[in-house]
CSV table of C-alpha atoms and ligand atoms in Angstrom, one decimal:
chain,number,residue,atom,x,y,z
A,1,UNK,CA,6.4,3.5,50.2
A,2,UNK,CA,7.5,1.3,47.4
A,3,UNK,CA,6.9,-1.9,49.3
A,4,UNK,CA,2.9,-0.6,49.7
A,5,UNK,CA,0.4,-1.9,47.4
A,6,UNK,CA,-1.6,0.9,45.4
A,7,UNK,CA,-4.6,2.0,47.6
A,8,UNK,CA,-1.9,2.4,50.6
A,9,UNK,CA,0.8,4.7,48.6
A,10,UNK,CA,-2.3,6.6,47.5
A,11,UNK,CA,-3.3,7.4,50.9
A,12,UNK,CA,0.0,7.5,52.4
A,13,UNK,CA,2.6,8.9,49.1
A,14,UNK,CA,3.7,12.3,50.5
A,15,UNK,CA,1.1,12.5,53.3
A,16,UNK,CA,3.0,12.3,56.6
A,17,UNK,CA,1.4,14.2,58.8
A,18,UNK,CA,2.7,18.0,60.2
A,19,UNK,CA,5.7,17.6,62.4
A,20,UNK,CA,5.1,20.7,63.9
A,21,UNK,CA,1.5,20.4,65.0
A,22,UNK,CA,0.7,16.9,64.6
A,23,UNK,CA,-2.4,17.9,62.1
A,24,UNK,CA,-3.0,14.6,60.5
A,25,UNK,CA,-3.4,16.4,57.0
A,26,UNK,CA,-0.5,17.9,55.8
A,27,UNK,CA,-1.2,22.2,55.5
A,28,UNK,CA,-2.0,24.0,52.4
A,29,UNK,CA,1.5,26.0,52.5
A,30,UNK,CA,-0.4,29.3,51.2
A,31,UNK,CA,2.8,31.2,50.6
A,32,UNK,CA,4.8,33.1,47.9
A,33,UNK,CA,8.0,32.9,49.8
A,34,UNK,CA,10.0,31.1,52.8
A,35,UNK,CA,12.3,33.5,55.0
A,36,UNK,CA,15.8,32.4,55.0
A,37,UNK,CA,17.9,32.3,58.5
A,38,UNK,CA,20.8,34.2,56.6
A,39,UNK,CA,21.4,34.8,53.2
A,40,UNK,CA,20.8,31.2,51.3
A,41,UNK,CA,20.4,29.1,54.5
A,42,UNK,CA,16.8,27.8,53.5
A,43,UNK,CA,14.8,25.9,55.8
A,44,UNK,CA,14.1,22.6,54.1
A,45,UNK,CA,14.9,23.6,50.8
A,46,UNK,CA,12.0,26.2,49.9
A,47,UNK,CA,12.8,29.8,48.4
A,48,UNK,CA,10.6,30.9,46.0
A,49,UNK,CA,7.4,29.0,45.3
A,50,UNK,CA,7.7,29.0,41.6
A,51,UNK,CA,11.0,26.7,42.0
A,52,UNK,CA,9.1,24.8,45.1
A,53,UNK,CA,6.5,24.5,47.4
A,54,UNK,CA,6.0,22.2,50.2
A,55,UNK,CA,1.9,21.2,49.2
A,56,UNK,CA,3.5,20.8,45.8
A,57,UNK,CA,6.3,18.7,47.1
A,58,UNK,CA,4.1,16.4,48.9
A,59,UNK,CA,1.2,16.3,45.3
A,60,UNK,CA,4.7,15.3,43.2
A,61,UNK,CA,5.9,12.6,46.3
A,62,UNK,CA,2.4,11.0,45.8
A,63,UNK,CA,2.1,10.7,42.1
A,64,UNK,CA,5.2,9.7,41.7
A,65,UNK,CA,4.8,6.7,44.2
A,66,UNK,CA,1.2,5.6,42.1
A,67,UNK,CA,3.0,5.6,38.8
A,68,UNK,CA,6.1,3.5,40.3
A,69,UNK,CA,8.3,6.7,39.0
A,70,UNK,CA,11.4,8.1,40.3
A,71,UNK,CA,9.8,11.7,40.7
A,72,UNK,CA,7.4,13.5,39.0
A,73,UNK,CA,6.2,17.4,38.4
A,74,UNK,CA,3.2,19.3,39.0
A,75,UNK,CA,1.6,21.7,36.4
A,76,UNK,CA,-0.9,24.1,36.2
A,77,UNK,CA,-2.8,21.6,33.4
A,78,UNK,CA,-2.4,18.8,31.7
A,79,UNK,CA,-1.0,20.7,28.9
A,80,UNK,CA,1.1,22.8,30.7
A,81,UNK,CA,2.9,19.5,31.9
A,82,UNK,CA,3.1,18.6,28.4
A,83,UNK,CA,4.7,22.1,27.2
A,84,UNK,CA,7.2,21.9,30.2
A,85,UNK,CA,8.0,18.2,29.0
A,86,UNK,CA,8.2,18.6,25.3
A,87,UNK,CA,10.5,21.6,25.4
A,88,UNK,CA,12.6,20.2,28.3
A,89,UNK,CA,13.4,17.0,25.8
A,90,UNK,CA,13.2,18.3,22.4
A,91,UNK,CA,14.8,20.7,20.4
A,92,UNK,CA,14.8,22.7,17.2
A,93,UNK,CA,15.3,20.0,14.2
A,94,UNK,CA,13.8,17.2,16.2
A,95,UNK,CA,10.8,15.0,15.2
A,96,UNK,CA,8.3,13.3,17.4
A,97,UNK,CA,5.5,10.0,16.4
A,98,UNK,CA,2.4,11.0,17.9
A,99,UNK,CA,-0.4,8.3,17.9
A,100,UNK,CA,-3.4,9.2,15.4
A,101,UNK,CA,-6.2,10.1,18.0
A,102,UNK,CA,-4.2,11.4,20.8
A,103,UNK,CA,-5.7,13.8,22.7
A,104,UNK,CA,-6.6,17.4,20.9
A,105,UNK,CA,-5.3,19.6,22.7
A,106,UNK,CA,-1.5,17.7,22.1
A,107,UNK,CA,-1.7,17.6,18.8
A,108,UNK,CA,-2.5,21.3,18.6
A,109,UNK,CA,0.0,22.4,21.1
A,110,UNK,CA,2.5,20.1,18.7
A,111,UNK,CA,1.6,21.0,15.3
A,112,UNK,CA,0.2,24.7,16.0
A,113,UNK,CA,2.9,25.9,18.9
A,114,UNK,CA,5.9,23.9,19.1
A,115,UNK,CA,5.8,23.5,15.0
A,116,UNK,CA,6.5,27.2,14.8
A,117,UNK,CA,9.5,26.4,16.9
A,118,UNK,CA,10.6,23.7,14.9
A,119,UNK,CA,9.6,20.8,16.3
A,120,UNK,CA,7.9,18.1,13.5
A,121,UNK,CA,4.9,15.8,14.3
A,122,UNK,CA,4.1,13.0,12.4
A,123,UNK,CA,1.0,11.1,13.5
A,124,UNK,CA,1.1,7.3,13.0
A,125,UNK,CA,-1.7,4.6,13.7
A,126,UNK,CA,0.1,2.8,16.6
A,127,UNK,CA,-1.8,-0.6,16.4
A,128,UNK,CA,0.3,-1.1,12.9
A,129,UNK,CA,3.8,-1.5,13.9
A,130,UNK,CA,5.2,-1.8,10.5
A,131,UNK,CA,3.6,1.8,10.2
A,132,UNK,CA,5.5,3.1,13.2
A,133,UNK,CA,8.6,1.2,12.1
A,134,UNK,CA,8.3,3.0,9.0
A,135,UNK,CA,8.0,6.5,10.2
A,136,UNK,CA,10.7,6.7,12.2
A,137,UNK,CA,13.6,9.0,11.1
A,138,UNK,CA,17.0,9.8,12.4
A,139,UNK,CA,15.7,13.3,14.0
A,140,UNK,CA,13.1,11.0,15.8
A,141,UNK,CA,13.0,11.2,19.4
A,142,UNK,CA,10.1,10.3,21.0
A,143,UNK,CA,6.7,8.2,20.3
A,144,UNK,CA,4.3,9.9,22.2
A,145,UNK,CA,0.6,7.6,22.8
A,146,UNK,CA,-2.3,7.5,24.8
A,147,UNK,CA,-4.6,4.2,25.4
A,148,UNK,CA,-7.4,3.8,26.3
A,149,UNK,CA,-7.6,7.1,23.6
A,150,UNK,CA,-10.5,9.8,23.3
A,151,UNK,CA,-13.5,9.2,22.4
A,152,UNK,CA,-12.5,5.7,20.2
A,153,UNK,CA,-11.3,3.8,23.1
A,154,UNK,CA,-8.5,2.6,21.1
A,155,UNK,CA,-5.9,0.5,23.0
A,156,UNK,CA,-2.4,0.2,22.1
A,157,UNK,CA,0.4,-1.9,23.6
A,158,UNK,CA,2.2,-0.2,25.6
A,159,UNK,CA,5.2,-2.6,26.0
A,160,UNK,CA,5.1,-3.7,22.1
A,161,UNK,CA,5.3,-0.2,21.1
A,162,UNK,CA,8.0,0.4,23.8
A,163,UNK,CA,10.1,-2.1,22.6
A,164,UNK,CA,10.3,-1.3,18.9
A,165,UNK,CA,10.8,2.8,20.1
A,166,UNK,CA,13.8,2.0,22.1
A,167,UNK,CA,14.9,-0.5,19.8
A,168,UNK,CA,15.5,2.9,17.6
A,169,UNK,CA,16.6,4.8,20.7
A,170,UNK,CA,13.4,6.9,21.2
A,171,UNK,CA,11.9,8.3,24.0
A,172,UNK,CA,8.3,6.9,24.8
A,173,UNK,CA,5.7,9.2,26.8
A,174,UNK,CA,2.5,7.2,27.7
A,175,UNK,CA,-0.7,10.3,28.4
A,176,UNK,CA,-2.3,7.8,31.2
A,177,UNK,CA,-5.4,10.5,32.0
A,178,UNK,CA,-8.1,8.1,30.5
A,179,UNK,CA,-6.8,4.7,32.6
A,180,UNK,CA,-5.2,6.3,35.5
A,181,UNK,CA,-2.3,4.5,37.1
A,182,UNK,CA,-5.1,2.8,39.1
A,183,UNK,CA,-5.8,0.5,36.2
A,184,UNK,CA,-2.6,1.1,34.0
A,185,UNK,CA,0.9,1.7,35.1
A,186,UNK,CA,3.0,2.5,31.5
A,187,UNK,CA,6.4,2.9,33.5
A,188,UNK,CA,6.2,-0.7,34.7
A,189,UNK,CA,5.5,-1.8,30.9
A,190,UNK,CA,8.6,0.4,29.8
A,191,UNK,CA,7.7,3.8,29.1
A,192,UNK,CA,9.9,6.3,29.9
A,193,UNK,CA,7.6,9.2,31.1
A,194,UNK,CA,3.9,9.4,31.8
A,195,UNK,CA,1.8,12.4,31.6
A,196,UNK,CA,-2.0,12.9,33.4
A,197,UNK,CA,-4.3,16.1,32.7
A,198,UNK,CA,-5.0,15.5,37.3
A,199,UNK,CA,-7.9,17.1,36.5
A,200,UNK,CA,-9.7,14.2,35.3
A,201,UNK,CA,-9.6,10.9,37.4
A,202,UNK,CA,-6.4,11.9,39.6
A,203,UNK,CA,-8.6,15.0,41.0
A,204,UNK,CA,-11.8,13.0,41.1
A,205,UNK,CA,-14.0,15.8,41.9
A,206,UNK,CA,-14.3,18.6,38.7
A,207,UNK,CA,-12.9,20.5,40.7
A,208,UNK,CA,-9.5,21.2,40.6
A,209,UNK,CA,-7.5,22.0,36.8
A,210,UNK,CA,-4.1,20.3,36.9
A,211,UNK,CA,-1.4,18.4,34.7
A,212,UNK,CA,1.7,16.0,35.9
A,213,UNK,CA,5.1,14.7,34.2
A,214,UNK,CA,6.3,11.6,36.1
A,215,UNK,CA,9.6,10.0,35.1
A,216,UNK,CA,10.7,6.3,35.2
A,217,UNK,CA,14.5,7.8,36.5
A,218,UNK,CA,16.7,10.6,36.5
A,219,UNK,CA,17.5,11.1,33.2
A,220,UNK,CA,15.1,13.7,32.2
A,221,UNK,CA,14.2,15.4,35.1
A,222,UNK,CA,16.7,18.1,35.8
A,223,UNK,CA,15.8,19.5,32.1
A,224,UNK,CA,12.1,19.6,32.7
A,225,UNK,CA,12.4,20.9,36.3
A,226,UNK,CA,14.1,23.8,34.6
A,227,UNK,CA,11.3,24.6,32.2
A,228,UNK,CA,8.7,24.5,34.9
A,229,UNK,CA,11.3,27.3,37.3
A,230,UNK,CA,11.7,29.4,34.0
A,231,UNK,CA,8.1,29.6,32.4
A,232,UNK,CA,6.4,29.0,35.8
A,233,UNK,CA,3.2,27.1,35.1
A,234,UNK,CA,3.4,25.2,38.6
A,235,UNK,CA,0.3,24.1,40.5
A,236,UNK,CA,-1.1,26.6,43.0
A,237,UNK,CA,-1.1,25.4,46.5
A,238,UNK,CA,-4.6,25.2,46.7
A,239,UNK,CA,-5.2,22.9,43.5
A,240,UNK,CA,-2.1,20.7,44.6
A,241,UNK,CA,-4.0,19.6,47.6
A,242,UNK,CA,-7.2,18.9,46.4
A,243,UNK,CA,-5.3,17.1,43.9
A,244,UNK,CA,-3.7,14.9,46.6
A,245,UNK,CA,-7.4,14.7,48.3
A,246,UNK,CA,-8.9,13.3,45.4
A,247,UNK,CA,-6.0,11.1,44.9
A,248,UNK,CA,-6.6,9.2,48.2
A,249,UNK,CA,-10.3,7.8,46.6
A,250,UNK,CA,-8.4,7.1,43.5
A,251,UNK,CA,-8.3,3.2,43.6
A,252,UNK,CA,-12.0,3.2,44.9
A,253,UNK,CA,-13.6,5.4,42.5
A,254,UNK,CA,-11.7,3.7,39.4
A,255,UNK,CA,-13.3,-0.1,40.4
A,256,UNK,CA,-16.8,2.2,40.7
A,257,UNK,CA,-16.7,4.2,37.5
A,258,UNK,CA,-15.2,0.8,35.8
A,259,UNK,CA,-18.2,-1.2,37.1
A,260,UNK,CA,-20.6,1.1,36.1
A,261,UNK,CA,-19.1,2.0,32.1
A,262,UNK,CA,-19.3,-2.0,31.9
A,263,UNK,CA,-23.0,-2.0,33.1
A,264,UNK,CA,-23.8,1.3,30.7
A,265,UNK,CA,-21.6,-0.8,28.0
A,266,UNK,CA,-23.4,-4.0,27.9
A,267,UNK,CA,-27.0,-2.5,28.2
A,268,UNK,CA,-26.1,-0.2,24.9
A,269,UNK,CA,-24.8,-3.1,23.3
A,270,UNK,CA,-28.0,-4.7,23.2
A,271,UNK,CA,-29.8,-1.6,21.8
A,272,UNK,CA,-30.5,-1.2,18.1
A,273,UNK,CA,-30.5,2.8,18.7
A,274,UNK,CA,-26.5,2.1,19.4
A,275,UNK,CA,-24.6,1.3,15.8
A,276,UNK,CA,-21.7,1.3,17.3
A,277,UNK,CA,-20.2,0.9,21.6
A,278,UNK,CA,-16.9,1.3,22.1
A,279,UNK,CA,-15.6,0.2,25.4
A,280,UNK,CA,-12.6,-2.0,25.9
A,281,UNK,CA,-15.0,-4.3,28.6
A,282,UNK,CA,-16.5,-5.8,25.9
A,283,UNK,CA,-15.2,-9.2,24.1
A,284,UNK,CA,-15.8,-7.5,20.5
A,285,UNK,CA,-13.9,-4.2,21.3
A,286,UNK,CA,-10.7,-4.7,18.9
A,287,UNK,CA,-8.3,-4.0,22.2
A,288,UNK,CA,-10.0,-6.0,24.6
A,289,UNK,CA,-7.2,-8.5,24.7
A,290,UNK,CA,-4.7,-6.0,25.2
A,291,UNK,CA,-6.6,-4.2,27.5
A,292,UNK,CA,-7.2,-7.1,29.5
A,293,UNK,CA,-3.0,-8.2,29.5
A,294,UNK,CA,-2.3,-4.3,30.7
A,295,UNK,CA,-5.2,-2.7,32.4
A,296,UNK,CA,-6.1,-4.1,35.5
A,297,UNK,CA,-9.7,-2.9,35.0
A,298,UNK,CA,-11.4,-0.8,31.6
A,299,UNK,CA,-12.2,2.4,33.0
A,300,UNK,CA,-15.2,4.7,33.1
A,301,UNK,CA,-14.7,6.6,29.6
A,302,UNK,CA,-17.2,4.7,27.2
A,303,UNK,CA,-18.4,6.2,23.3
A,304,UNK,CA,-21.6,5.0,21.0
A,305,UNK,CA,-22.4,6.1,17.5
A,306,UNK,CA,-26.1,6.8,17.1
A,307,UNK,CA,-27.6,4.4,14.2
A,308,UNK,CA,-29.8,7.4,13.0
A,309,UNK,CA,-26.8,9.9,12.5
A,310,UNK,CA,-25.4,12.8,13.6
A,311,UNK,CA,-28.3,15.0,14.4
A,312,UNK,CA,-29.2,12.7,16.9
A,313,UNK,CA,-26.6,12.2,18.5
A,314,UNK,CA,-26.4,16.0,19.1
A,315,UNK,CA,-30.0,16.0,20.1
A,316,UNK,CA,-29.2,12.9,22.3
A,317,UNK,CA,-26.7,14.5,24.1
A,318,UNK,CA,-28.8,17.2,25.6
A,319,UNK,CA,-31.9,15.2,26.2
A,320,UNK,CA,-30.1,13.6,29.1
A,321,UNK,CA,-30.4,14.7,32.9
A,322,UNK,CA,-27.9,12.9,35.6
A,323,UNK,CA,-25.4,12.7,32.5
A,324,UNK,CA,-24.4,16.6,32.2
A,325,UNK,CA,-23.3,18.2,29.3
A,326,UNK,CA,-19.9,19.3,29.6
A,327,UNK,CA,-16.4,18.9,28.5
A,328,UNK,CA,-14.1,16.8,30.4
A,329,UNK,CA,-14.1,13.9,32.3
A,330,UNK,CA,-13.1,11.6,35.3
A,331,UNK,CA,-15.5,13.4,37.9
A,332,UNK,CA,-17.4,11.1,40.6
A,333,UNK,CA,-20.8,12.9,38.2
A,334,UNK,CA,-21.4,11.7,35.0
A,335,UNK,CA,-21.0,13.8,31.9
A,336,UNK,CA,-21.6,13.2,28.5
A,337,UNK,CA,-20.4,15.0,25.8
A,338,UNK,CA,-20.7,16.0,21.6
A,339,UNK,CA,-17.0,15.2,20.4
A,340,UNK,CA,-17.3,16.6,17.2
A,341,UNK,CA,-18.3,19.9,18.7
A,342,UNK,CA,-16.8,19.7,21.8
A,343,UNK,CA,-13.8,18.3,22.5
A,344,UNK,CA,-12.4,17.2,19.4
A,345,UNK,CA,-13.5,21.0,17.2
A,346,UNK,CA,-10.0,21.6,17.3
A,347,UNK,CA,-8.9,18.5,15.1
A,348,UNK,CA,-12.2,18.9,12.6
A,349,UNK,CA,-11.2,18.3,9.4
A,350,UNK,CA,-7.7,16.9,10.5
A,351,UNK,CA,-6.4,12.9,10.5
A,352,UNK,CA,-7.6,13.3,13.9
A,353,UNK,CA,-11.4,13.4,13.2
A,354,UNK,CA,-14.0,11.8,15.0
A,355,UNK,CA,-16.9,9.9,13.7
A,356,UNK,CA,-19.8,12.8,13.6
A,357,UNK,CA,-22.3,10.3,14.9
A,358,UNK,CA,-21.0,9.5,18.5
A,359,UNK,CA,-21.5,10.4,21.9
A,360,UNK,CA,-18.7,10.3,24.9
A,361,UNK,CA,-20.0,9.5,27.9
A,362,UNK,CA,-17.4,9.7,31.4
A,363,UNK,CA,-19.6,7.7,33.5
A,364,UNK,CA,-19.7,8.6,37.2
A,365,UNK,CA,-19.9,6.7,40.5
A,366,UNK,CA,-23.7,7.7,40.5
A,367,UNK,CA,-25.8,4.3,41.4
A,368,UNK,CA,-25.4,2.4,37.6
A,369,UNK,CA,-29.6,1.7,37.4
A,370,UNK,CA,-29.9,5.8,37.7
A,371,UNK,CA,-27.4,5.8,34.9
A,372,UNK,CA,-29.3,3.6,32.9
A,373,UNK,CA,-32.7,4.8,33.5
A,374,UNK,CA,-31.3,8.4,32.4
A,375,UNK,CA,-29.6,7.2,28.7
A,376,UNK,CA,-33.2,4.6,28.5
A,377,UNK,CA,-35.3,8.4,29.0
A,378,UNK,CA,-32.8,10.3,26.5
A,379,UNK,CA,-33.6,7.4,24.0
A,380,UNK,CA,-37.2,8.0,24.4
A,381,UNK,CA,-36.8,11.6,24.0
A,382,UNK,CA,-34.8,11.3,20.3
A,383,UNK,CA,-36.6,8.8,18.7
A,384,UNK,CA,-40.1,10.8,19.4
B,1,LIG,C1,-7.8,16.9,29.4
B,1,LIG,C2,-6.7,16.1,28.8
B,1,LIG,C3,-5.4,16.7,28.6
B,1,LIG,C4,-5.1,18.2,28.9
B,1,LIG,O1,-5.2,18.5,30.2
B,1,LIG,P1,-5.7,19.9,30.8
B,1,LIG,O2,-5.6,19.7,32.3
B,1,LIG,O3,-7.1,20.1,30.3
B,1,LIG,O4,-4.7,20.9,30.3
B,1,LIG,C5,-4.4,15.9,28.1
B,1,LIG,N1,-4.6,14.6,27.8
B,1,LIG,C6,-5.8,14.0,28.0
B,1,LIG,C7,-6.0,12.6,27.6
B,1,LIG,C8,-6.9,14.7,28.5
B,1,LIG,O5,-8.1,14.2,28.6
């Protein structure tokens, strides 16, 4: 499939159809166990389904082809990818970089499970390489980043940063959830893994929960394969094909949702209600030049602080109606969310803080005018 251009390996990656009854959608193997023709002779490799399954096999063949990876593994989350990957490559004594506004739920799985276990986290702002230069230590082994990040839309380079990590021999591990390797593909600009919560964009639909670890080659698989077969946090059979469902819309629904965010993001721009729109579209977004050089369009995810503070912002939030108020993002509906209460509660009060004034918006494949028309109404409602 590596001689396919994206939208083909997406719909093609893994998805040959049954050999046995010509069904054009490869079968949800619903099965705990494959029976053996005597003892160890295996047909097609499966035993026990926490070491493989064949829906599995065919969710991993198909990320791994959109990422331009050697292979890749399917998790329960995004965080149990993450676990599988961190323990598979670190150990006791060892210290990783994590960018300063990673995702939450990483830097709490780093500094409030694994740090028990003696694993040290440092966060560093990425866009300052002397700053990473400087916090690199002998027991460093991996610089761990995430761009476009959450809610800031921060972007970072991906091959700058890459180049100065394995300069010093480090490990780098790009979390592409926000971009998707639709718009951004971190192996081909020298990262050495990528990581994806699927249940965002990957999954498409809100309705699946799943996580991914794809490597650029062989080097770490074998270690991480071994966490996911001893702790067991492998994707049900069920959520592995939706996954690979969703995946087929994957290149249309990123040009829709980017299309959209840049509508949303050029409309708030000119609104003196908005103090602040971060979206990596626009010229005057710090990262637009660097997102422009690596994404190959800006995404749906899209943030604005409220000029008249925090309280409205909140109030803002649940005054719309298309946008719903949840957590998480990616889905083909729009959502919009409170950070500082939602998502990012866990880092209050942390380096990892939000601004207490903004709003997150994941903006949806709705028709952008409906989009508008709801955030115009919601404006209305606040500044009554
Ligand atoms: C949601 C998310 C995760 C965690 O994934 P889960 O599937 O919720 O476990 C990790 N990174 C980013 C950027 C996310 O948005």
């Amino acid at each position: 499939m590596s001689d396919h251009a994206f939208a083909t390996r997406a719909i093609h990656a893994g998805q040959a159809p049954d050999p046995v009854t010509g069904a054009i959608i490869p079968p949800i193997y619903q099965s705990s166990t494959h029976v053996q023709d005597s003892v160890g002779g295996l047909r097609g490799g499966y035993e026990y389904n926490r070491a493989g399954n064949p829906t599995r096999s065919s969710l991993e063949t198909q990320l791994a082809a959109l990422e331009g990876g050697a292979s890749a593994l399917s998790f329960a989350s995004g965080l149990a990818a993450e676990d599988a990957l961190l323990r598979g490559i670190l150990k006791p004594g060892d210290h990783i970089l994590l960018g300063n506004d990673v995702y939450g739920g990483t830097y709490r799985l780093l500094t409030r499970v694994l740090a028990p276990w003696g694993i040290e986290t440092t966060t560093v702002e990425l866009s300052d390489v002397d700053a990473l230069r400087a916090a690199i230590r002998p027991e460093t082994k991996v610089v761990w980043l995430e761009t476009p990040s959450n809610p800031l839309l921060k972007i970072v380079d991906i091959a700058l940063i890459a180049e100065i990590a394995h300069a010093a021999g480090l490990i780098v591990v790009v979390d592409n959830t926000f971009a998707s390797p639709a718009l951004q593909q971190p192996l081909a600009l020298g990262a050495d893994v990528v990581v994806h919560s699927t249940t965002k964009y990957l999954g498409g639909h809100s309705d699946v929960l799943g996580g991914t670890v794809v490597f650029a080659d062989d080097r770490f698989f074998d270690q991480v394969k071994f966490q996911q077969f001893a702790v067991g946090a492998v994707s049900a059979p069920l959520d592995a094909w939706l996954t690979t469902r969703g995946i087929k819309t994957l290149a249309l629904r990123m040009r829709q949702h980017s299309e959209n965010a840049q509508a949303i993001a050029e409309w708030a721009q000119e609104r003196p209600e908005f103090a602040q729109v971060y979206f990596p579209g626009l010229p005057s977004h710090p990262g637009h030049e660097i997102a422009a050089k690596q994404m190959s369009g800006f995404g749906g995810m899209l943030s604005f602080g409220l000029a008249a503070g925090a309280a409205t912002a909140r109030a803002f939030v649940e005054s719309t109606s298309l946008f719903q108020l949840a957590e998480s993002l990616g889905g083909v509906e729009s959502l919009i969310g409170y950070p500082p209460d939602m998502t990012h509660a866990s880092v209050r009060g942390t380096e990892l803080a939000v601004p207490e004034n903004i709003v997150r918006l994941s903006v949806g494949i709705e028709d952008a005018s409906d989009l508008i028309a709801d955030l115009e109404q919601a404006l209305e409602r606040v500044s009554r």
